[in-house]
PDB file of C-alpha atoms in Angstrom:
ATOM      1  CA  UNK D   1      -9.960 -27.117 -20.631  1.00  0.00           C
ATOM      2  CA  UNK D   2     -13.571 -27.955 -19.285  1.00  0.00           C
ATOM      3  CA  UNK D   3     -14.681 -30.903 -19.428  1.00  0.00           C
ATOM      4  CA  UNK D   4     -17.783 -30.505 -17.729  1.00  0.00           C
ATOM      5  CA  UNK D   5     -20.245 -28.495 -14.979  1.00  0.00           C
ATOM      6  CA  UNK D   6     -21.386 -30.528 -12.615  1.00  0.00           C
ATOM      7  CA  UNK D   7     -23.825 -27.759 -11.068  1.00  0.00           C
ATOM      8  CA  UNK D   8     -25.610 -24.929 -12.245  1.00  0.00           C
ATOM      9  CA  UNK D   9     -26.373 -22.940  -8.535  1.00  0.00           C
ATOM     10  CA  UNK D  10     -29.209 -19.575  -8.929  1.00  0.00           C
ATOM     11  CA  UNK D  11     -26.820 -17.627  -6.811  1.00  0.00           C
ATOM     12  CA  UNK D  12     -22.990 -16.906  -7.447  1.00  0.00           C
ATOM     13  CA  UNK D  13     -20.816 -19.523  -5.552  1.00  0.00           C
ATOM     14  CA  UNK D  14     -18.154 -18.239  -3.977  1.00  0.00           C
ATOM     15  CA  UNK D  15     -15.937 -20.610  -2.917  1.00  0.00           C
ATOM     16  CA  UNK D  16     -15.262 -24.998  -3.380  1.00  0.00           C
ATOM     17  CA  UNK D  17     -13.498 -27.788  -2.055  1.00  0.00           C
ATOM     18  CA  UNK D  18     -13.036 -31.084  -3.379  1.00  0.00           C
ATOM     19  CA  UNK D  19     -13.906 -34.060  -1.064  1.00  0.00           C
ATOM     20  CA  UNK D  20     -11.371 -36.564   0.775  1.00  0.00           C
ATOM     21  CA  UNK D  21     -11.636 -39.419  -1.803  1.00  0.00           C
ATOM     22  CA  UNK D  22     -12.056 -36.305  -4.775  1.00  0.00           C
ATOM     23  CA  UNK D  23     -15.279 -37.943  -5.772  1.00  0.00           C
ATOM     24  CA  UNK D  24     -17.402 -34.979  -4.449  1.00  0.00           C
ATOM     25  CA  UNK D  25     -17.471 -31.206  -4.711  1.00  0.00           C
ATOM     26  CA  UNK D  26     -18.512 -29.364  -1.767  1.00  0.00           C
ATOM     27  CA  UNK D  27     -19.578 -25.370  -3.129  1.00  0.00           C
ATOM     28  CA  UNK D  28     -21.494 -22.708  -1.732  1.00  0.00           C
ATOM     29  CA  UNK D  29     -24.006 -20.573  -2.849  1.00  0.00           C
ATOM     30  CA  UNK D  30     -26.233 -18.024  -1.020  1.00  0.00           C
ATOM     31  CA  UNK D  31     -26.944 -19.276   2.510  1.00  0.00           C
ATOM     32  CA  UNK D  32     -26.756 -23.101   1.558  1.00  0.00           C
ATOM     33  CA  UNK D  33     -23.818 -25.540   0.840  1.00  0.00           C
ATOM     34  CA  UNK D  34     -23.851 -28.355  -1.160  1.00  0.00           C
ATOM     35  CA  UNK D  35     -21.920 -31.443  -1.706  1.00  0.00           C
ATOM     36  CA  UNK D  36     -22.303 -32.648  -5.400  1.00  0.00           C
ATOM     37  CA  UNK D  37     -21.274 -36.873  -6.418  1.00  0.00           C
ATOM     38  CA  UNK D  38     -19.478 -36.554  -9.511  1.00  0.00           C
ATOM     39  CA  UNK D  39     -21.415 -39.773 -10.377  1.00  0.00           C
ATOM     40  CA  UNK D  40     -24.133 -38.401 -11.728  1.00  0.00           C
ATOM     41  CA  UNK D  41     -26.527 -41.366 -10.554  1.00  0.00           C
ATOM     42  CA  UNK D  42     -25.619 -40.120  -6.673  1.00  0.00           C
ATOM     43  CA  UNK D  43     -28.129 -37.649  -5.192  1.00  0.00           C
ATOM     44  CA  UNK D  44     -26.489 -34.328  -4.168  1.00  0.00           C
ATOM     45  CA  UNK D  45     -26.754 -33.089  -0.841  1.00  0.00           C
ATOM     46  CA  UNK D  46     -28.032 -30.144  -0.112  1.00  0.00           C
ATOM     47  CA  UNK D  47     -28.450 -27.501   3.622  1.00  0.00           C
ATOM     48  CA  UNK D  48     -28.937 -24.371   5.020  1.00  0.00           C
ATOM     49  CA  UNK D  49     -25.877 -23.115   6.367  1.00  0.00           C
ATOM     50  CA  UNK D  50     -26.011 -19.478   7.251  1.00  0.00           C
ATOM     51  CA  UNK D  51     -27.988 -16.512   8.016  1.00  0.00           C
ATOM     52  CA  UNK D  52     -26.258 -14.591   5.773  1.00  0.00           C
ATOM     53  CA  UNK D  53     -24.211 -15.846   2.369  1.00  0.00           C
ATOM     54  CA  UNK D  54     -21.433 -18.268   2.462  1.00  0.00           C
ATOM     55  CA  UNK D  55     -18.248 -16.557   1.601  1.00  0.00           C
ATOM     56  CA  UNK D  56     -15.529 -19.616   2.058  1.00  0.00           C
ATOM     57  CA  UNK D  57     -15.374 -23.225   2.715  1.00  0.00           C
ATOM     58  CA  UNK D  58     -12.703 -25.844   3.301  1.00  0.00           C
ATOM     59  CA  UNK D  59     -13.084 -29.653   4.065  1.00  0.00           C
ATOM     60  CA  UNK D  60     -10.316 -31.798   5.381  1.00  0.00           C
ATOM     61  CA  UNK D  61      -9.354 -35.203   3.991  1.00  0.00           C
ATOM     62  CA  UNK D  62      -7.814 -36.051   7.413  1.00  0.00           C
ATOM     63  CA  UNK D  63     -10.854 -35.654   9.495  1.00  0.00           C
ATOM     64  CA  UNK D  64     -13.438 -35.359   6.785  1.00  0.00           C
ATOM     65  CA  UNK D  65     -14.809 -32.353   8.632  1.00  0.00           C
ATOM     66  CA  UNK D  66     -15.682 -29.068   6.668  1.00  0.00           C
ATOM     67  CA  UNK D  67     -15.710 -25.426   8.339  1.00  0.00           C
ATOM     68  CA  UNK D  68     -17.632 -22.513   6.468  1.00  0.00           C
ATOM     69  CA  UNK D  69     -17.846 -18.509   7.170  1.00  0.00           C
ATOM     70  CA  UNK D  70     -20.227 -16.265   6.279  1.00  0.00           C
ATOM     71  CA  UNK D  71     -21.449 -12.834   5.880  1.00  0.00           C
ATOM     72  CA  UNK D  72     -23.325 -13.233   9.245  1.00  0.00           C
ATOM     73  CA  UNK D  73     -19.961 -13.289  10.955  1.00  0.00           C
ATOM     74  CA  UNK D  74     -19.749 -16.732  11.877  1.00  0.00           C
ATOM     75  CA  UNK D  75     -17.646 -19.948  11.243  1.00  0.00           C
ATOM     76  CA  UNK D  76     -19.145 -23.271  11.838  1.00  0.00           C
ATOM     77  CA  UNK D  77     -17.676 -26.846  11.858  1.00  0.00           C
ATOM     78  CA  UNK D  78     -20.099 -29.330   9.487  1.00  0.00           C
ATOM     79  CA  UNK D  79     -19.175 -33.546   9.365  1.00  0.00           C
ATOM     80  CA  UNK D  80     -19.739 -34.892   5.783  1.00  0.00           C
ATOM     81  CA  UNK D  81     -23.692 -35.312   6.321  1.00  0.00           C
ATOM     82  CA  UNK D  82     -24.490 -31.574   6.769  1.00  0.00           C
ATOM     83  CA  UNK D  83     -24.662 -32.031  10.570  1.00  0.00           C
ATOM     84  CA  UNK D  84     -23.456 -29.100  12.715  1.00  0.00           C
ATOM     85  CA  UNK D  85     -21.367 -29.396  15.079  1.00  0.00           C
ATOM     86  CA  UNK D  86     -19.855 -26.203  15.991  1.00  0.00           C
ATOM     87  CA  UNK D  87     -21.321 -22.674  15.633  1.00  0.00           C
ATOM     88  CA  UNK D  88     -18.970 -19.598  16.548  1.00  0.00           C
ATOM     89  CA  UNK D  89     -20.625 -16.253  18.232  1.00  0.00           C
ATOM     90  CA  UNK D  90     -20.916 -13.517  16.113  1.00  0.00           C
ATOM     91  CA  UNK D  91     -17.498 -12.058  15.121  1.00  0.00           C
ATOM     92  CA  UNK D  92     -17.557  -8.156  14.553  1.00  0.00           C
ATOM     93  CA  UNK D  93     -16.995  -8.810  10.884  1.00  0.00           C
ATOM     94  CA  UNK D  94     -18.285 -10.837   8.280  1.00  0.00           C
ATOM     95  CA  UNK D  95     -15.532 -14.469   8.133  1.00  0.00           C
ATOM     96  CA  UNK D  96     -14.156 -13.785   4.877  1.00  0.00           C
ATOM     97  CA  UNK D  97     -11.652 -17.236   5.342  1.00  0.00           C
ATOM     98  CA  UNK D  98     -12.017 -20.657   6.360  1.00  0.00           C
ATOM     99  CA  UNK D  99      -8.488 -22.964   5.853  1.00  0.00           C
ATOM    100  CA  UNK D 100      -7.761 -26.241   7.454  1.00  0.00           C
ATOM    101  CA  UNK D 101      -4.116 -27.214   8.428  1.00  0.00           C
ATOM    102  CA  UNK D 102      -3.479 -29.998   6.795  1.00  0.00           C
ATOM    103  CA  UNK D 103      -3.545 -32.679   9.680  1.00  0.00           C
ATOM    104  CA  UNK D 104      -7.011 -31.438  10.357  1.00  0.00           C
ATOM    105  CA  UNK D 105      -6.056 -30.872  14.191  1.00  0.00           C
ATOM    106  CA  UNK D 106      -6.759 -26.769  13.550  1.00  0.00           C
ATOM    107  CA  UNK D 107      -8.463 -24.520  10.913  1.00  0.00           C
ATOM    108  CA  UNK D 108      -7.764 -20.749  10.672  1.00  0.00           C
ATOM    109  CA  UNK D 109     -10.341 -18.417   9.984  1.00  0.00           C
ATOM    110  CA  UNK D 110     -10.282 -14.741   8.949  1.00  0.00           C
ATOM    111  CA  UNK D 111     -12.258 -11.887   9.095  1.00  0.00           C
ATOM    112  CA  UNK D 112     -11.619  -7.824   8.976  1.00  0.00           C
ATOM    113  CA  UNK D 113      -7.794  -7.320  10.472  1.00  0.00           C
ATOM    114  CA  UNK D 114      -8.535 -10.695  12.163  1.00  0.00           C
ATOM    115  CA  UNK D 115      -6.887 -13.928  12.154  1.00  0.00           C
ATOM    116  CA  UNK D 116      -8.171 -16.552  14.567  1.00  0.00           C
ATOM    117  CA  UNK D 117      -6.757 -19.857  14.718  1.00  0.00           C
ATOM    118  CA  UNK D 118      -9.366 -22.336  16.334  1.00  0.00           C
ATOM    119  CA  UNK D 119      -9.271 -26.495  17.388  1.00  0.00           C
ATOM    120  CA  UNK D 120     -11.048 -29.074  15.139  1.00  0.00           C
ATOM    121  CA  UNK D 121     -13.961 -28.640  17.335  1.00  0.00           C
ATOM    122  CA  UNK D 122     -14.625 -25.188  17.044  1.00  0.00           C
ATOM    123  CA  UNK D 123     -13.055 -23.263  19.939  1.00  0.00           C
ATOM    124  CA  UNK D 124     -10.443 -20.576  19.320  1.00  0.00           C
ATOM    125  CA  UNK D 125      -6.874 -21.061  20.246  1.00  0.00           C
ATOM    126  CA  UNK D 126      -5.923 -17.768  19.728  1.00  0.00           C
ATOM    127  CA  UNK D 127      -6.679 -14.951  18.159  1.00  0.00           C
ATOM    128  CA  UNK D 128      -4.586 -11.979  16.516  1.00  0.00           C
ATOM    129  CA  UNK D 129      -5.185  -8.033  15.077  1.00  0.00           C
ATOM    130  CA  UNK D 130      -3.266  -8.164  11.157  1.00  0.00           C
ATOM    131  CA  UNK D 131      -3.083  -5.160   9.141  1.00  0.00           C
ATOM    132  CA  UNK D 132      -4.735  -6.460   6.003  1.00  0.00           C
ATOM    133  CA  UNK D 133      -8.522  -5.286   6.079  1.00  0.00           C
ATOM    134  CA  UNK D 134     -10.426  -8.642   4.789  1.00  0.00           C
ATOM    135  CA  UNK D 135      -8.677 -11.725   5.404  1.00  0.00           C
ATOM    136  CA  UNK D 136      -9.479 -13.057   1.883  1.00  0.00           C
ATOM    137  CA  UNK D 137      -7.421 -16.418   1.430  1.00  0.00           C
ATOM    138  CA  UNK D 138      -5.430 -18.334   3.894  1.00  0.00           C
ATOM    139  CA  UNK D 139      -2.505 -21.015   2.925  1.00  0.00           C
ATOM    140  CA  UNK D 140      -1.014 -23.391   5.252  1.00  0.00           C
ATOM    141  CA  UNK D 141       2.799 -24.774   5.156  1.00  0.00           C
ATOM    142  CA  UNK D 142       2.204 -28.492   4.445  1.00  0.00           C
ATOM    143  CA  UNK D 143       4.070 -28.874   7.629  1.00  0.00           C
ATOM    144  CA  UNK D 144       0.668 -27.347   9.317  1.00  0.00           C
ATOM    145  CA  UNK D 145       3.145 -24.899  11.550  1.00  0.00           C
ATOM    146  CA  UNK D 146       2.841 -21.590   9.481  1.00  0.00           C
ATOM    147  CA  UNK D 147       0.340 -19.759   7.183  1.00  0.00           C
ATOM    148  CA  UNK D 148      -0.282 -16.876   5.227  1.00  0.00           C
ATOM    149  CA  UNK D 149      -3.414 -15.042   4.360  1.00  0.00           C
ATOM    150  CA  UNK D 150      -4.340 -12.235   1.554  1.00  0.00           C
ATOM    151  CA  UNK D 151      -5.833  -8.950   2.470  1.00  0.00           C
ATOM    152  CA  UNK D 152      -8.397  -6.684   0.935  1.00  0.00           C
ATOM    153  CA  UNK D 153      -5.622  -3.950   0.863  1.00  0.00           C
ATOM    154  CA  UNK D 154      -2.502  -5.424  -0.733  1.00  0.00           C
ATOM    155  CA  UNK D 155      -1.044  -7.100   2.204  1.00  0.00           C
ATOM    156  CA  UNK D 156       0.184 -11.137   2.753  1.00  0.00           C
ATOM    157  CA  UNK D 157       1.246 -11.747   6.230  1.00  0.00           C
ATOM    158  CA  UNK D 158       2.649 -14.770   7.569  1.00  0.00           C
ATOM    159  CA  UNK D 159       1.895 -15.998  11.076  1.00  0.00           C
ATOM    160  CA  UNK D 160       3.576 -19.194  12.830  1.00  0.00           C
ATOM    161  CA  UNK D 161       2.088 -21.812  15.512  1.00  0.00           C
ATOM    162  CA  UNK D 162       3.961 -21.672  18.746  1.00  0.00           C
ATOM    163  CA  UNK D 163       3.229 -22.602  22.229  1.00  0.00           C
ATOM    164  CA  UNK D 164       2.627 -26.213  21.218  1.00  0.00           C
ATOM    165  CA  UNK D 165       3.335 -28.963  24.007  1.00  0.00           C
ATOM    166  CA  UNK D 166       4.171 -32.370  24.332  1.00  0.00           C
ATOM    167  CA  UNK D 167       3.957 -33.886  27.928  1.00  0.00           C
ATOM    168  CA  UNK D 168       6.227 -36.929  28.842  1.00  0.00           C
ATOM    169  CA  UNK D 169       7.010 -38.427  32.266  1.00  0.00           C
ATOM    170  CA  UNK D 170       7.667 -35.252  34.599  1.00  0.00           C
ATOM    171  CA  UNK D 171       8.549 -33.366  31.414  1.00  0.00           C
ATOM    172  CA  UNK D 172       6.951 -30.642  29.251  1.00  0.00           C
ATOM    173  CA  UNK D 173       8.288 -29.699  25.368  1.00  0.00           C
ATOM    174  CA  UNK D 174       6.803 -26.225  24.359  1.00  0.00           C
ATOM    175  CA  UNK D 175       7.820 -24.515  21.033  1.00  0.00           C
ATOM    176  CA  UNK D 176       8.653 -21.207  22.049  1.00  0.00           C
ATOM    177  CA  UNK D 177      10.107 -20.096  18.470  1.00  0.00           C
ATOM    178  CA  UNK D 178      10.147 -21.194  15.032  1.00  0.00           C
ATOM    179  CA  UNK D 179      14.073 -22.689  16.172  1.00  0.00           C
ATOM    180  CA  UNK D 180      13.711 -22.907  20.035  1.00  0.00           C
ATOM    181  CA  UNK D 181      12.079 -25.707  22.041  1.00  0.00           C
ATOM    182  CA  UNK D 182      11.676 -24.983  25.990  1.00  0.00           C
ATOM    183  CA  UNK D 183      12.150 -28.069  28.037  1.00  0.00           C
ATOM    184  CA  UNK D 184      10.291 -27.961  31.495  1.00  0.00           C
ATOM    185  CA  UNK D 185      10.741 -30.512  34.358  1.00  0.00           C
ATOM    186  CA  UNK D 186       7.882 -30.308  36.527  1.00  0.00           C
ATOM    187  CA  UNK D 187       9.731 -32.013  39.309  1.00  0.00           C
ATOM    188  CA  UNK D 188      12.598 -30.213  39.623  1.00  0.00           C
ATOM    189  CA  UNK D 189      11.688 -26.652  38.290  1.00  0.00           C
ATOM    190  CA  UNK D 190      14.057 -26.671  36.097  1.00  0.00           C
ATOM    191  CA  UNK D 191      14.164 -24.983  32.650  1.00  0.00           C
ATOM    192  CA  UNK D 192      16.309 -25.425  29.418  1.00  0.00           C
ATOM    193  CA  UNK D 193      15.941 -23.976  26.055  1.00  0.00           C
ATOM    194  CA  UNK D 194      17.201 -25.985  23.107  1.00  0.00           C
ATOM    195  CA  UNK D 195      17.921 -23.973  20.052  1.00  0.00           C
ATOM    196  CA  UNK D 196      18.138 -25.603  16.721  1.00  0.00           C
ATOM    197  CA  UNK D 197      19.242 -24.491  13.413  1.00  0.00           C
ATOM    198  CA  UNK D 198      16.704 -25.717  11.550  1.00  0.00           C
ATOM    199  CA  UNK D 199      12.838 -24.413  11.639  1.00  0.00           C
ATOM    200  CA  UNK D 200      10.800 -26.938  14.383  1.00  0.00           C
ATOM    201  CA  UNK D 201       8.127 -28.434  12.549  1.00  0.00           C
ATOM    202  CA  UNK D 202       6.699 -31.237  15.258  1.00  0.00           C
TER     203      UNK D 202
END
């Protein structure tokens, strides 16, 4: 049921995310984002975010950091006052997706056949070809280790973080698999894989 609309934008608005403390709305519409107090005595705030319009937009209760993409193929990293801090090159395509994991430590963002999976800060991890024209939605495992994204032509794929490492003393832990940890000592050269039967999720 609604209850009530706490903006009436000129332009459609494509996408919204609710705030960390889910007292404020960030939307877009057109070029611009906005972040909208639902106490109506707060002012709204109110930017220029893109060249071109503002397709998606996701902001992280963990960080309280947002990430947009837009029709002029970029993704950039915002902090809750509008202030950029990150601005990607020009992708090939228009960003059609912006998702945070849910720790906030990465944010996926997708464009045509493109998945890219990028740091807090902005620069890109990795980056992979998918089958699914348009990226159009991207959902992360609460678990922040695997995700799956919507396509313009039918298709959900699934993709899984791997290659993460943990350094201790003269040892390194790197995920190989979703069920195989590789165990590295530096000092000797040595080189042991632990398999496990459950799916590694730290």
């Amino acid at each position: 049921m609604l209850r009530s609309t706490i903006a009436d934008a000129p332009l459609s608005v494509y996408s919204v995310a609710w705030g960390p403390d889910s007292d404020q709305v960030l939307y877009s519409s057109g070029h611009q984002l906005f972040i909208k107090p639902l106490q109506p005595s707060s002012k709204m705030l109110q930017w220029k975010a893109h060249d071109g319009v503002v397709l998606k937009v996701d902001w992280n209760p963990i960080n309280n950091l947002l990430v947009s993409g837009a029709e002029d193929c970029r993704y950039k990293v915002w902090d809750s006052f509008g202030r950029l801090l990150f601005q990607s090159s020009p992708l090939e395509y228009p960003v059609t997706s912006v998702s945070w994991c849910p720790d906030g430590e990465l944010f996926a963002a997708g464009s045509f056949n493109q998945l890219r999976l990028c740091h807090k800060t902005g620069w890109t991890y990795a980056k992979n070809r998918t089958e699914t024209g348009s990226v159009l939605n991207i959902g992360w495992t609460t678990d922040g280790t695997q995700l799956a994204c919507s396509g313009g032509n039918g298709a959900v794929c699934f993709a899984q973080i791997i290659d993460r490492k943990v350094e201790w003393n003269r040892l390194i832990a790197t995920v190989e698999e979703n069920h195989r940890i590789n165990i590295h000592d530096i000092l000797s050269e040595n080189d042991e894989d632990l398999d496990f039967r459950d799916r590694v999720i730290k």
